[in-house]
Tab-separated table of C-alpha atoms in Angstrom:
chain	number	residue	atom	x	y	z
A	1	MET	CA	0.000	0.000	0.000
A	2	ALA	CA	1.438	3.363	-0.989
A	3	HIS	CA	1.497	6.474	1.145
A	4	VAL	CA	-1.028	9.114	0.131
A	5	PRO	CA	-0.553	12.576	1.653
A	6	LEU	CA	-3.512	13.734	3.720
A	7	VAL	CA	-3.582	17.064	1.879
A	8	SER	CA	-4.099	15.238	-1.429
A	9	VAL	CA	-7.016	13.265	0.001
A	10	LEU	CA	-8.693	16.406	1.323
A	11	GLN	CA	-8.153	18.287	-1.957
A	12	LYS	CA	-9.642	15.412	-3.962
A	13	PHE	CA	-12.601	15.220	-1.592
A	14	LEU	CA	-13.306	18.946	-1.867
A	15	GLU	CA	-12.919	18.920	-5.673
A	16	GLU	CA	-15.460	16.097	-5.973
A	17	ARG	CA	-17.844	17.954	-3.676
A	18	ARG	CA	-17.488	21.101	-5.822
A	19	GLU	CA	-18.088	19.171	-9.051
A	20	GLY	CA	-21.154	17.510	-7.554
A	21	ALA	CA	-22.535	20.866	-6.428
A	22	ALA	CA	-21.799	22.583	-9.730
A	23	GLY	CA	-23.781	19.970	-11.626
A	24	GLY	CA	-26.851	20.138	-9.376
A	25	ALA	CA	-26.896	23.661	-7.956
A	26	GLY	CA	-27.849	26.779	-9.827
A	27	GLY	CA	-25.810	29.057	-7.597
A	28	GLY	CA	-26.103	29.811	-3.945
A	29	SER	CA	-24.065	30.423	-0.863
A	30	GLY	CA	-20.461	29.397	-0.355
A	31	GLU	CA	-21.575	26.456	1.783
A	32	GLU	CA	-23.624	24.989	-1.058
A	33	ALA	CA	-20.792	25.567	-3.541
A	34	ILE	CA	-18.941	22.583	-2.082
A	35	GLY	CA	-21.900	20.262	-2.354
A	36	GLY	CA	-23.533	20.416	1.042
A	37	THR	CA	-23.780	22.238	4.288
A	38	TYR	CA	-20.777	23.166	6.352
A	39	GLY	CA	-21.868	20.623	8.976
A	40	GLU	CA	-21.880	17.757	6.485
A	41	VAL	CA	-18.420	18.607	5.182
A	42	LYS	CA	-17.095	19.196	8.693
A	43	ASP	CA	-18.280	15.765	9.851
A	44	ILE	CA	-16.661	14.014	6.898
A	45	VAL	CA	-13.360	15.877	7.328
A	46	GLU	CA	-13.344	15.031	11.050
A	47	VAL	CA	-13.760	11.340	10.239
A	48	ILE	CA	-10.894	11.536	7.734
A	49	LEU	CA	-8.656	13.270	10.281
A	50	GLU	CA	-9.525	10.782	13.029
A	51	SER	CA	-8.684	7.884	10.696
A	52	TYR	CA	-5.406	9.591	9.838
A	53	ARG	CA	-4.522	9.997	13.532
A	54	TYR	CA	-5.357	6.351	14.215
A	55	GLU	CA	-3.236	5.086	11.306
A	56	ARG	CA	-0.330	7.279	12.386
A	57	THR	CA	-0.529	5.931	15.951
A	58	VAL	CA	-0.576	2.332	14.711
A	59	LEU	CA	2.442	2.997	12.473
A	60	GLU	CA	4.433	4.631	15.289
A	61	THR	CA	3.618	1.753	17.646
A	62	LEU	CA	4.665	-0.883	15.115
A	63	ASN	CA	7.908	0.969	14.403
A	64	ARG	CA	8.735	0.991	18.133
A	65	ILE	CA	7.992	-2.739	18.402
A	66	ILE	CA	10.137	-3.578	15.366
A	67	LYS	CA	13.061	-1.469	16.633
A	68	ALA	CA	12.895	-3.087	20.079
A	69	ASP	CA	12.675	-6.575	18.577
A	70	GLY	CA	15.588	-5.872	16.227
A	71	PHE	CA	17.720	-4.696	19.140
A	72	LYS	CA	16.792	-7.779	21.164
A	73	LEU	CA	17.712	-10.128	18.302
A	74	SER	CA	21.037	-8.436	17.552
A	75	ASP	CA	21.928	-8.394	21.262
A	76	GLU	CA	21.117	-12.103	21.533
A	77	LEU	CA	23.293	-12.908	18.482
A	78	ARG	CA	26.156	-10.865	19.921
A	79	ARG	CA	25.941	-12.712	23.260
A	80	LYS	CA	25.854	-16.112	21.534
A	81	SER	CA	28.844	-15.250	19.352
A	82	ASN	CA	30.888	-14.328	22.441
A	83	ARG	CA	30.340	-17.714	24.096
A	84	ALA	CA	33.008	-20.366	24.032
A	85	PHE	CA	32.592	-23.077	21.437
A	86	ALA	CA	31.239	-26.205	23.109
A	87	THR	CA	32.468	-29.466	21.730
A	88	SER	CA	30.739	-32.743	22.317
A	89	GLY	CA	32.302	-36.155	21.942
A	90	ILE	CA	35.890	-34.917	21.573
A	91	ARG	CA	38.272	-35.870	24.349
A	92	VAL	CA	41.650	-34.325	24.939
A	93	LEU	CA	44.195	-36.922	26.036
A	94	PRO	CA	47.136	-36.213	28.319
A	95	ASP	CA	50.517	-35.760	26.571
A	96	GLU	CA	51.938	-39.122	27.764
A	97	HIS	CA	48.931	-41.039	26.451
A	98	GLN	CA	49.135	-39.243	23.095
A	99	ARG	CA	52.828	-40.184	22.728
A	100	ARG	CA	52.032	-43.851	23.347
A	101	LEU	CA	49.308	-43.815	20.743
A	102	ARG	CA	51.655	-42.286	18.152
A	103	SER	CA	54.443	-44.726	18.827
A	104	GLY	CA	52.078	-47.678	18.606
A	105	SER	CA	52.832	-49.153	22.005
């Protein structure tokens, strides 16, 4: 989903309201020139702004969660990489025992 600036949405909304009013109205007050009463337009714009605020809050919250999770994962990888390498099944023999094995006796 692409980002659409709020100003563009409002401009498009008002243009459509003007076009709708121009086709059906034979003149009138400035309120009617945008296709309805001020109250109708105000209510619609308030809903648009409230939706915008909600979406912005959700985006900010998700960004904080992702940043925190990314830090946690990178910190965990750093801690694991600093641990000593654990071997299993490999035994280190004392020097005397190793010499005997090499000499075959």
